[in-house]
């Protein structure tokens, strides 16, 4: 099955890439979740728009990515949220919350889709988050979650 990716799928490609996948994977996983759309001649014309949007969000080169990684590594990010007496949060911290906290701490504007949270943040304390800035550059940031 030939598909056009609309979102980044790890191990498969980035938005705007044309990929060949097994029928079941495309039909049951990628298309229903909105990660891809079927390839047609009409849809192929939309690839350029998808790539332009991706380029606007993406960090241009390796040097810039390393510079941004240095900025992020030097930040002290602090998130205040509601929590119970035991330190358990009401809900969890999302990638959007982290992107806003980094911006509020004086850091660069990050795309929330580039932020990777391995385990959901559901407790007060310090948590390490990875931000994938470039295919070759990842930055780590310590996020301190406090009850407020």
Coordinates of C-alpha atoms in Angstrom, one line a residue:
X1 CA 0.0 0.0 0.0
X2 CA 1.4 3.4 -1.0
X3 CA 0.8 6.2 1.5
X4 CA 1.7 9.8 2.1
X5 CA 2.8 10.6 5.7
X6 CA 1.0 13.6 7.3
X7 CA 2.8 13.2 10.7
X8 CA 6.3 12.0 11.7
X9 CA 6.3 8.3 12.3
X10 CA 9.5 7.0 14.0
X11 CA 11.2 4.4 11.9
X12 CA 9.1 5.2 8.8
X13 CA 9.5 8.8 7.8
X14 CA 8.6 12.5 8.1
X15 CA 5.5 14.4 6.9
X16 CA 5.4 14.6 3.1
X17 CA 7.3 11.3 2.5
X18 CA 5.8 8.7 0.3
X19 CA 6.1 5.3 1.8
X20 CA 5.2 1.7 0.9
X21 CA 3.8 -0.3 3.8
X22 CA 1.8 -3.5 4.4
X23 CA -1.9 -3.1 3.8
X24 CA -2.9 -4.0 7.4
X25 CA -0.5 -1.5 8.9
X26 CA -1.7 1.3 6.7
X27 CA -5.4 0.5 6.9
X28 CA -5.6 -0.4 10.6
X29 CA -3.0 2.0 12.2
X30 CA -1.6 4.8 10.1
X31 CA -4.8 6.1 8.3
X32 CA -7.3 5.9 11.2
X33 CA -4.9 7.8 13.5
X34 CA -4.3 10.5 10.9
X35 CA -0.6 9.7 10.5
X36 CA -1.0 9.1 6.7
X37 CA -3.3 9.4 3.8
X38 CA -3.7 7.2 0.7
X39 CA -1.5 8.1 -2.2
X40 CA -3.3 9.4 -5.3
X41 CA -2.2 11.8 -8.0
X42 CA -4.4 14.5 -6.4
X43 CA -2.9 13.8 -2.9
X44 CA 0.6 14.0 -4.4
X45 CA 0.0 17.6 -5.2
X46 CA -0.6 18.3 -1.4
X47 CA 2.9 17.0 -0.6
X48 CA 4.5 20.3 -1.4
X49 CA 2.1 22.1 1.1
X50 CA 2.9 19.5 3.8
X51 CA 6.7 19.9 3.2
X52 CA 6.5 23.7 3.4
X53 CA 4.6 23.5 6.7
X54 CA 7.3 21.0 8.0
X55 CA 10.1 23.3 6.9
X56 CA 8.6 26.3 8.7
X57 CA 8.5 24.3 12.0
X58 CA 11.8 22.5 11.6
X59 CA 15.2 23.8 12.8
X60 CA 17.2 24.5 9.7
X61 CA 20.7 23.0 10.2
X62 CA 22.8 21.0 12.6
X63 CA 24.6 24.1 13.9
X64 CA 21.4 25.8 14.9
X65 CA 20.1 22.6 16.5
X66 CA 23.3 22.3 18.6
X67 CA 22.9 26.0 19.7
X68 CA 19.3 25.4 20.7
X69 CA 20.3 22.3 22.6
X70 CA 22.7 24.3 24.6
X71 CA 20.1 26.9 25.4
X72 CA 17.6 24.2 26.5
X73 CA 20.2 22.4 28.6
X74 CA 21.0 25.6 30.6
X75 CA 17.3 26.2 31.5
X76 CA 15.6 25.6 34.8
X77 CA 12.1 24.7 33.8
X78 CA 9.5 24.7 36.6
X79 CA 5.8 23.7 36.2
X80 CA 3.2 24.5 38.9
X81 CA 0.1 22.3 38.9
X82 CA -2.6 21.0 41.2
X83 CA -1.7 17.9 43.2
X84 CA -3.1 15.9 46.0
X85 CA -1.6 15.5 49.5
X86 CA 0.5 12.5 48.5
X87 CA 2.1 14.4 45.6
X88 CA 0.1 12.8 42.9
X89 CA -1.1 15.1 40.2
X90 CA -4.7 15.7 39.1
X91 CA -4.2 14.6 35.5
X92 CA -0.8 14.6 33.9
X93 CA 1.8 16.9 32.3
X94 CA 1.5 17.1 28.5
X95 CA 4.0 18.0 25.9
X96 CA 2.1 21.3 25.3
X97 CA 2.6 22.2 29.0
X98 CA 6.3 21.5 28.7
X99 CA 6.6 23.6 25.6
X100 CA 4.9 26.5 27.3
X101 CA 7.1 26.2 30.4
X102 CA 10.3 26.2 28.3
X103 CA 9.1 29.3 26.6
X104 CA 8.2 31.0 29.9
X105 CA 11.6 30.1 31.3
X106 CA 13.2 32.1 28.6
X107 CA 14.0 29.2 26.2
X108 CA 13.2 28.8 22.5
X109 CA 9.8 28.1 21.1
X110 CA 9.5 24.3 20.8
X111 CA 7.2 22.2 18.7
X112 CA 5.3 20.0 21.1
X113 CA 5.6 17.1 18.7
X114 CA 9.3 17.1 19.1
X115 CA 9.1 16.6 22.9
X116 CA 9.3 13.0 24.0
X117 CA 8.0 11.9 27.4
X118 CA 8.9 8.2 28.1
X119 CA 6.7 7.7 31.1
X120 CA 3.7 9.9 31.8
X121 CA 4.4 12.7 34.4
X122 CA 1.8 12.1 37.1
X123 CA 3.8 13.1 40.2
X124 CA 5.5 16.0 41.8
X125 CA 9.3 16.1 41.5
X126 CA 12.0 16.4 38.9
X127 CA 11.6 14.6 35.6
X128 CA 14.0 14.4 32.6
X129 CA 12.5 15.1 29.2
X130 CA 14.1 14.6 25.7
X131 CA 13.6 17.1 22.9
X132 CA 14.4 15.8 19.4
X133 CA 15.6 19.0 17.7
X134 CA 17.2 17.5 14.6
X135 CA 17.7 13.9 13.3
X136 CA 21.2 14.0 14.8
X137 CA 20.6 16.3 17.8
X138 CA 18.6 15.6 20.9
X139 CA 18.5 17.8 24.1
X140 CA 17.6 16.8 27.6
X141 CA 15.8 19.2 29.9
X142 CA 15.0 18.7 33.6
X143 CA 11.4 19.7 34.4
X144 CA 10.6 20.3 38.1
X145 CA 6.9 19.8 38.8
X146 CA 5.7 21.5 42.0
X147 CA 2.3 21.5 43.6
X148 CA 0.5 24.9 43.5

